[in-house]
């Protein structure tokens, strides 16, 4: 499969994914300006989704960059093409008000600001282990003033210094609501959750998200015991669930699923709506958003 000139599929991409990415780039070429590159606006922020970034982390970085761009009067540009997951979802952004760019188009025109320079991470005793429930760090917007054209590559949720938590949540929700979500997938999630509630005593629905596969491959998390034990999920569920209440369990761990069942929890797994893992992941994120609370 031939990609646009100078564009490479992320490492590990299958032939199907390469084809999808090639189609995206073909669509982008129809919107692109003439010439090999573009001239960036005088004040802009290029949001780069780094290689290996998955759905949730990519969204956190997009929200962070969108917030920074709004508050510093910069034009926001999005480069999703280093991440396999973000490259897949880029097709939705083509129909929205978002401007997608490739590194070859803006190379040499903006300052790549390292995240450790841009952000102050809220760390505990171990690297990248935060103590704040909403964000991993803060950013001093004044420090970014010397870079009118800049790019940021990260996966973290960061809020401006001095911003209240409730204001951060309000802005975050507004930004997420402006994203060009696939409406059919959202509607399917609403309908499935509503059906599950109908067969539940009291109509309550608790969501549980247990992500273990890649976390147990993270040396820092394993070495320092940073992965939440499955029993902690069970303890939390025991404290808030009522008899007969529906529990939606979204997990990538069959071990976790079997263990929770052995503890007497009647967990419902989400239906498989797509064999494309990124579409399935987004559907399960929509499903969790329909629950009354998430563990």
mmCIF file of C-alpha atoms in Angstrom:
data_model
loop_
_atom_site.group_PDB
_atom_site.id
_atom_site.type_symbol
_atom_site.label_atom_id
_atom_site.label_comp_id
_atom_site.label_asym_id
_atom_site.label_seq_id
_atom_site.Cartn_x
_atom_site.Cartn_y
_atom_site.Cartn_z
ATOM 1 C CA UNK A 1 0.000 0.000 0.000
ATOM 2 C CA UNK A 2 1.463 3.343 -1.004
ATOM 3 C CA UNK A 3 1.256 6.170 1.502
ATOM 4 C CA UNK A 4 1.493 9.845 0.694
ATOM 5 C CA UNK A 5 5.046 11.030 -0.053
ATOM 6 C CA UNK A 6 7.177 11.231 3.048
ATOM 7 C CA UNK A 7 4.577 9.556 5.279
ATOM 8 C CA UNK A 8 5.213 6.249 6.997
ATOM 9 C CA UNK A 9 2.763 4.035 8.818
ATOM 10 C CA UNK A 10 3.537 3.649 12.533
ATOM 11 C CA UNK A 11 5.680 0.681 13.498
ATOM 12 C CA UNK A 12 3.698 -2.552 13.771
ATOM 13 C CA UNK A 13 0.909 -1.420 11.463
ATOM 14 C CA UNK A 14 -0.944 -4.220 9.699
ATOM 15 C CA UNK A 15 -1.665 -4.111 5.970
ATOM 16 C CA UNK A 16 -5.271 -3.221 6.772
ATOM 17 C CA UNK A 17 -4.204 -0.369 9.013
ATOM 18 C CA UNK A 18 -1.689 0.813 6.433
ATOM 19 C CA UNK A 19 -4.490 0.910 3.905
ATOM 20 C CA UNK A 20 -6.724 2.905 6.255
ATOM 21 C CA UNK A 21 -3.919 5.356 6.898
ATOM 22 C CA UNK A 22 -3.234 5.691 3.186
ATOM 23 C CA UNK A 23 -6.915 6.507 2.632
ATOM 24 C CA UNK A 24 -6.795 9.158 5.344
ATOM 25 C CA UNK A 25 -3.728 10.743 3.807
ATOM 26 C CA UNK A 26 -5.387 10.712 0.369
ATOM 27 C CA UNK A 27 -8.334 12.617 1.817
ATOM 28 C CA UNK A 28 -5.980 15.051 3.494
ATOM 29 C CA UNK A 29 -4.196 15.701 0.208
ATOM 30 C CA UNK A 30 -7.468 16.971 -1.248
ATOM 31 C CA UNK A 31 -7.619 19.599 1.497
ATOM 32 C CA UNK A 32 -3.921 20.353 1.527
ATOM 33 C CA UNK A 33 -2.410 23.507 0.158
ATOM 34 C CA UNK A 34 -0.134 23.385 -2.852
ATOM 35 C CA UNK A 35 3.519 22.623 -2.271
ATOM 36 C CA UNK A 36 5.287 20.162 0.015
ATOM 37 C CA UNK A 37 4.453 22.022 3.226
ATOM 38 C CA UNK A 38 2.301 24.704 4.806
ATOM 39 C CA UNK A 39 3.121 27.971 6.481
ATOM 40 C CA UNK A 40 2.084 27.840 10.096
ATOM 41 C CA UNK A 41 0.052 30.667 11.640
ATOM 42 C CA UNK A 42 2.040 33.263 13.581
ATOM 43 C CA UNK A 43 0.741 31.840 16.855
ATOM 44 C CA UNK A 44 -0.024 28.144 16.926
ATOM 45 C CA UNK A 45 0.303 24.958 18.946
ATOM 46 C CA UNK A 46 0.853 21.625 17.197
ATOM 47 C CA UNK A 47 -0.562 18.801 19.319
ATOM 48 C CA UNK A 48 1.548 15.717 18.552
ATOM 49 C CA UNK A 49 0.201 12.320 19.602
ATOM 50 C CA UNK A 50 3.364 10.253 20.214
ATOM 51 C CA UNK A 51 3.977 6.731 18.969
ATOM 52 C CA UNK A 52 2.379 4.031 21.110
ATOM 53 C CA UNK A 53 -0.322 6.335 22.502
ATOM 54 C CA UNK A 54 -3.718 4.697 22.949
ATOM 55 C CA UNK A 55 -7.206 6.217 22.917
ATOM 56 C CA UNK A 56 -7.557 7.618 26.449
ATOM 57 C CA UNK A 57 -4.054 9.087 26.693
ATOM 58 C CA UNK A 58 -4.429 10.656 23.263
ATOM 59 C CA UNK A 59 -7.657 12.344 24.341
ATOM 60 C CA UNK A 60 -6.020 13.666 27.517
ATOM 61 C CA UNK A 61 -3.246 15.297 25.475
ATOM 62 C CA UNK A 62 -5.706 16.756 22.958
ATOM 63 C CA UNK A 63 -7.715 18.309 25.797
ATOM 64 C CA UNK A 64 -4.544 19.716 27.375
ATOM 65 C CA UNK A 65 -3.348 21.264 24.112
ATOM 66 C CA UNK A 66 -6.798 22.616 23.235
ATOM 67 C CA UNK A 67 -6.988 24.304 26.633
ATOM 68 C CA UNK A 68 -3.503 25.802 26.308
ATOM 69 C CA UNK A 69 -4.268 27.025 22.784
ATOM 70 C CA UNK A 70 -7.516 28.679 23.874
ATOM 71 C CA UNK A 71 -5.955 30.448 26.844
ATOM 72 C CA UNK A 72 -2.885 31.670 24.938
ATOM 73 C CA UNK A 73 -4.712 32.691 21.730
ATOM 74 C CA UNK A 74 -2.966 30.121 19.555
ATOM 75 C CA UNK A 75 -4.310 28.208 16.583
ATOM 76 C CA UNK A 76 -4.502 24.497 17.425
ATOM 77 C CA UNK A 77 -3.175 21.995 14.885
ATOM 78 C CA UNK A 78 -3.255 18.226 15.329
ATOM 79 C CA UNK A 79 -0.615 15.706 14.233
ATOM 80 C CA UNK A 80 -1.986 12.214 15.003
ATOM 81 C CA UNK A 81 0.146 10.262 12.536
ATOM 82 C CA UNK A 82 2.874 8.965 14.848
ATOM 83 C CA UNK A 83 0.339 6.918 16.826
ATOM 84 C CA UNK A 84 -1.403 3.900 15.324
ATOM 85 C CA UNK A 85 -4.530 4.522 17.400
ATOM 86 C CA UNK A 86 -4.664 8.261 16.706
ATOM 87 C CA UNK A 87 -4.040 7.643 12.986
ATOM 88 C CA UNK A 88 -7.113 5.420 12.914
ATOM 89 C CA UNK A 89 -9.335 8.019 14.603
ATOM 90 C CA UNK A 90 -7.987 10.819 12.404
ATOM 91 C CA UNK A 91 -10.644 9.988 9.812
ATOM 92 C CA UNK A 92 -13.302 11.388 12.142
ATOM 93 C CA UNK A 93 -11.421 14.667 12.513
ATOM 94 C CA UNK A 94 -11.437 15.165 8.745
ATOM 95 C CA UNK A 95 -15.143 15.989 8.861
ATOM 96 C CA UNK A 96 -14.804 18.463 11.726
ATOM 97 C CA UNK A 97 -13.248 21.862 12.222
ATOM 98 C CA UNK A 98 -9.867 20.403 13.119
ATOM 99 C CA UNK A 99 -6.749 21.016 11.053
ATOM 100 C CA UNK A 100 -4.580 17.915 10.646
ATOM 101 C CA UNK A 101 -0.909 18.307 9.792
ATOM 102 C CA UNK A 102 2.044 16.021 9.178
ATOM 103 C CA UNK A 103 5.513 16.539 10.590
ATOM 104 C CA UNK A 104 6.877 17.074 7.081
ATOM 105 C CA UNK A 105 4.537 20.050 6.671
ATOM 106 C CA UNK A 106 5.609 22.007 9.752
ATOM 107 C CA UNK A 107 9.171 20.782 10.296
ATOM 108 C CA UNK A 108 11.503 23.654 11.144
ATOM 109 C CA UNK A 109 8.679 26.153 11.605
ATOM 110 C CA UNK A 110 7.949 25.674 15.302
ATOM 111 C CA UNK A 111 9.753 24.990 18.551
ATOM 112 C CA UNK A 112 9.384 21.468 19.922
ATOM 113 C CA UNK A 113 8.976 22.130 23.638
ATOM 114 C CA UNK A 114 9.858 19.056 25.776
ATOM 115 C CA UNK A 115 7.115 18.123 28.217
ATOM 116 C CA UNK A 116 9.527 18.318 31.150
ATOM 117 C CA UNK A 117 10.178 21.968 30.238
ATOM 118 C CA UNK A 118 6.547 22.842 29.606
ATOM 119 C CA UNK A 119 4.983 21.029 32.561
ATOM 120 C CA UNK A 120 5.573 20.672 36.273
ATOM 121 C CA UNK A 121 4.613 17.117 37.130
ATOM 122 C CA UNK A 122 2.811 16.420 40.395
ATOM 123 C CA UNK A 123 4.972 13.507 41.461
ATOM 124 C CA UNK A 124 5.094 11.282 44.481
ATOM 125 C CA UNK A 125 8.099 9.085 45.147
ATOM 126 C CA UNK A 126 8.315 7.533 41.701
ATOM 127 C CA UNK A 127 8.622 8.999 38.188
ATOM 128 C CA UNK A 128 5.316 9.922 36.534
ATOM 129 C CA UNK A 129 3.258 8.871 39.572
ATOM 130 C CA UNK A 130 0.909 11.702 40.372
ATOM 131 C CA UNK A 131 -1.128 12.482 43.467
ATOM 132 C CA UNK A 132 -3.844 14.616 41.841
ATOM 133 C CA UNK A 133 -7.167 12.941 40.898
ATOM 134 C CA UNK A 134 -7.613 14.894 37.652
ATOM 135 C CA UNK A 135 -4.211 15.743 36.183
ATOM 136 C CA UNK A 136 -0.582 14.667 36.139
ATOM 137 C CA UNK A 137 0.843 18.168 36.177
ATOM 138 C CA UNK A 138 0.439 21.907 35.800
ATOM 139 C CA UNK A 139 1.629 24.371 33.177
ATOM 140 C CA UNK A 140 2.640 27.999 33.607
ATOM 141 C CA UNK A 141 1.240 29.669 30.513
ATOM 142 C CA UNK A 142 3.572 32.652 30.847
ATOM 143 C CA UNK A 143 6.576 30.360 30.352
ATOM 144 C CA UNK A 144 5.264 29.394 26.926
ATOM 145 C CA UNK A 145 5.112 33.003 25.732
ATOM 146 C CA UNK A 146 8.582 32.903 24.191
ATOM 147 C CA UNK A 147 7.437 30.204 21.737
ATOM 148 C CA UNK A 148 4.726 31.715 19.470
ATOM 149 C CA UNK A 149 4.907 28.647 17.230
ATOM 150 C CA UNK A 150 5.342 25.514 19.312
ATOM 151 C CA UNK A 151 4.634 21.801 19.371
ATOM 152 C CA UNK A 152 3.968 19.505 22.320
ATOM 153 C CA UNK A 153 4.280 15.723 22.335
ATOM 154 C CA UNK A 154 2.890 14.091 25.470
ATOM 155 C CA UNK A 155 0.190 11.810 26.898
ATOM 156 C CA UNK A 156 -0.642 13.662 30.094
ATOM 157 C CA UNK A 157 -3.554 15.680 31.421
ATOM 158 C CA UNK A 158 -2.238 19.060 32.579
ATOM 159 C CA UNK A 159 -4.029 22.159 33.845
ATOM 160 C CA UNK A 160 -2.839 25.784 33.967
ATOM 161 C CA UNK A 161 -1.371 27.003 37.246
ATOM 162 C CA UNK A 162 -4.085 28.629 39.363
ATOM 163 C CA UNK A 163 -7.046 27.044 37.558
ATOM 164 C CA UNK A 164 -9.609 25.531 39.924
ATOM 165 C CA UNK A 165 -10.466 21.850 39.533
ATOM 166 C CA UNK A 166 -14.121 22.598 38.730
ATOM 167 C CA UNK A 167 -13.077 25.066 36.018
ATOM 168 C CA UNK A 168 -10.711 22.465 34.544
ATOM 169 C CA UNK A 169 -13.504 19.868 34.449
ATOM 170 C CA UNK A 170 -15.906 22.359 32.851
ATOM 171 C CA UNK A 171 -13.424 23.242 30.102
ATOM 172 C CA UNK A 172 -12.474 19.603 29.598
ATOM 173 C CA UNK A 173 -16.109 18.567 29.121
ATOM 174 C CA UNK A 174 -16.678 21.406 26.666
ATOM 175 C CA UNK A 175 -13.648 20.396 24.587
ATOM 176 C CA UNK A 176 -14.590 16.707 24.588
ATOM 177 C CA UNK A 177 -18.100 17.613 23.447
ATOM 178 C CA UNK A 178 -16.674 19.438 20.431
ATOM 179 C CA UNK A 179 -14.810 16.369 19.179
ATOM 180 C CA UNK A 180 -16.315 14.730 16.069
ATOM 181 C CA UNK A 181 -17.438 11.492 17.708
ATOM 182 C CA UNK A 182 -19.039 8.773 15.527
ATOM 183 C CA UNK A 183 -22.684 9.286 16.452
ATOM 184 C CA UNK A 184 -23.829 5.786 15.523
ATOM 185 C CA UNK A 185 -21.423 4.256 18.013
ATOM 186 C CA UNK A 186 -22.568 6.646 20.745
ATOM 187 C CA UNK A 187 -26.206 5.788 20.114
ATOM 188 C CA UNK A 188 -25.486 2.049 20.251
ATOM 189 C CA UNK A 189 -23.812 2.524 23.631
ATOM 190 C CA UNK A 190 -26.791 4.492 24.974
ATOM 191 C CA UNK A 191 -29.262 1.849 23.827
ATOM 192 C CA UNK A 192 -27.245 -1.070 25.193
ATOM 193 C CA UNK A 193 -26.809 0.624 28.597
ATOM 194 C CA UNK A 194 -30.523 1.457 28.731
ATOM 195 C CA UNK A 195 -31.413 -2.177 28.025
ATOM 196 C CA UNK A 196 -29.068 -3.325 30.790
ATOM 197 C CA UNK A 197 -30.696 -0.933 33.248
ATOM 198 C CA UNK A 198 -34.166 -2.267 32.404
ATOM 199 C CA UNK A 199 -33.164 -5.712 33.654
ATOM 200 C CA UNK A 200 -31.636 -4.405 36.849
ATOM 201 C CA UNK A 201 -33.186 -4.016 40.266
ATOM 202 C CA UNK A 202 -33.507 -0.289 40.887
ATOM 203 C CA UNK A 203 -32.054 0.574 37.492
ATOM 204 C CA UNK A 204 -28.586 1.404 38.802
ATOM 205 C CA UNK A 205 -25.498 0.687 36.747
ATOM 206 C CA UNK A 206 -21.905 0.612 38.001
ATOM 207 C CA UNK A 207 -18.966 0.643 35.603
ATOM 208 C CA UNK A 208 -15.654 -1.081 36.378
ATOM 209 C CA UNK A 209 -12.583 -0.540 34.209
ATOM 210 C CA UNK A 210 -9.624 -2.860 34.863
ATOM 211 C CA UNK A 211 -6.706 -2.344 32.486
ATOM 212 C CA UNK A 212 -3.866 -4.741 33.173
ATOM 213 C CA UNK A 213 -2.248 -6.037 29.980
ATOM 214 C CA UNK A 214 0.163 -3.177 29.247
ATOM 215 C CA UNK A 215 0.362 -2.023 32.868
ATOM 216 C CA UNK A 216 1.861 -5.345 33.911
ATOM 217 C CA UNK A 217 4.496 -4.836 31.209
ATOM 218 C CA UNK A 218 5.420 -1.426 32.621
ATOM 219 C CA UNK A 219 8.666 -1.964 34.548
ATOM 220 C CA UNK A 220 8.228 1.142 36.706
ATOM 221 C CA UNK A 221 4.700 0.160 37.769
ATOM 222 C CA UNK A 222 5.592 -3.461 38.456
ATOM 223 C CA UNK A 223 8.830 -2.670 40.316
ATOM 224 C CA UNK A 224 7.195 -0.138 42.628
ATOM 225 C CA UNK A 225 3.861 -1.905 43.063
ATOM 226 C CA UNK A 226 1.859 0.819 41.326
ATOM 227 C CA UNK A 227 -0.736 -1.446 39.693
ATOM 228 C CA UNK A 228 -4.002 -1.594 41.643
ATOM 229 C CA UNK A 229 -4.645 -5.161 42.908
ATOM 230 C CA UNK A 230 -7.834 -6.750 41.620
ATOM 231 C CA UNK A 231 -9.012 -7.226 45.216
ATOM 232 C CA UNK A 232 -9.085 -3.440 45.621
ATOM 233 C CA UNK A 233 -11.624 -3.235 42.788
ATOM 234 C CA UNK A 234 -13.698 -5.911 44.513
ATOM 235 C CA UNK A 235 -13.518 -4.099 47.864
ATOM 236 C CA UNK A 236 -14.668 -0.844 46.290
ATOM 237 C CA UNK A 237 -17.486 -2.610 44.459
ATOM 238 C CA UNK A 238 -18.618 -4.274 47.694
ATOM 239 C CA UNK A 239 -18.889 -0.900 49.409
ATOM 240 C CA UNK A 240 -21.106 0.785 46.815
ATOM 241 C CA UNK A 241 -23.070 -1.955 45.040
ATOM 242 C CA UNK A 242 -26.504 -3.190 46.052
ATOM 243 C CA UNK A 243 -27.879 -6.684 45.609
ATOM 244 C CA UNK A 244 -29.042 -7.202 42.059
ATOM 245 C CA UNK A 245 -27.398 -4.024 40.772
ATOM 246 C CA UNK A 246 -25.876 -4.305 37.320
ATOM 247 C CA UNK A 247 -22.091 -4.152 36.996
ATOM 248 C CA UNK A 248 -20.505 -3.389 33.625
ATOM 249 C CA UNK A 249 -16.958 -4.772 33.565
ATOM 250 C CA UNK A 250 -14.658 -3.473 30.831
ATOM 251 C CA UNK A 251 -11.278 -5.162 31.038
ATOM 252 C CA UNK A 252 -8.462 -6.539 28.929
ATOM 253 C CA UNK A 253 -7.754 -9.239 31.529
ATOM 254 C CA UNK A 254 -9.554 -12.572 31.506
ATOM 255 C CA UNK A 255 -7.917 -13.322 34.871
ATOM 256 C CA UNK A 256 -9.554 -10.229 36.375
ATOM 257 C CA UNK A 257 -12.899 -11.186 34.878
ATOM 258 C CA UNK A 258 -12.790 -14.718 36.318
ATOM 259 C CA UNK A 259 -11.608 -13.505 39.719
ATOM 260 C CA UNK A 260 -14.460 -11.017 40.099
ATOM 261 C CA UNK A 261 -16.941 -13.717 39.118
ATOM 262 C CA UNK A 262 -15.436 -16.041 41.742
ATOM 263 C CA UNK A 263 -16.077 -13.339 44.353
ATOM 264 C CA UNK A 264 -19.788 -13.414 43.610
ATOM 265 C CA UNK A 265 -20.089 -10.329 41.435
ATOM 266 C CA UNK A 266 -22.447 -10.690 38.490
ATOM 267 C CA UNK A 267 -20.521 -8.656 35.962
ATOM 268 C CA UNK A 268 -21.804 -7.996 32.463
ATOM 269 C CA UNK A 269 -19.207 -7.780 29.707
ATOM 270 C CA UNK A 270 -19.730 -5.306 26.859
ATOM 271 C CA UNK A 271 -20.867 -6.728 23.520
ATOM 272 C CA UNK A 272 -18.384 -6.987 20.686
ATOM 273 C CA UNK A 273 -19.512 -4.400 18.147
ATOM 274 C CA UNK A 274 -16.334 -4.377 16.073
ATOM 275 C CA UNK A 275 -13.319 -6.594 15.489
ATOM 276 C CA UNK A 276 -11.343 -3.393 14.994
ATOM 277 C CA UNK A 277 -9.848 -2.960 18.459
ATOM 278 C CA UNK A 278 -9.810 0.839 18.368
ATOM 279 C CA UNK A 279 -13.507 1.012 17.483
ATOM 280 C CA UNK A 280 -14.303 -1.505 20.226
ATOM 281 C CA UNK A 281 -12.256 0.505 22.749
ATOM 282 C CA UNK A 282 -14.164 3.686 21.883
ATOM 283 C CA UNK A 283 -17.495 1.853 22.202
ATOM 284 C CA UNK A 284 -16.545 0.617 25.673
ATOM 285 C CA UNK A 285 -15.506 4.150 26.660
ATOM 286 C CA UNK A 286 -18.943 5.366 25.566
ATOM 287 C CA UNK A 287 -20.541 2.548 27.579
ATOM 288 C CA UNK A 288 -18.659 3.494 30.738
ATOM 289 C CA UNK A 289 -19.852 7.080 30.296
ATOM 290 C CA UNK A 290 -23.438 5.813 30.596
ATOM 291 C CA UNK A 291 -22.917 4.314 34.062
ATOM 292 C CA UNK A 292 -23.765 6.006 37.370
ATOM 293 C CA UNK A 293 -20.187 5.732 38.647
ATOM 294 C CA UNK A 294 -16.919 4.195 37.494
ATOM 295 C CA UNK A 295 -14.391 2.246 39.545
#
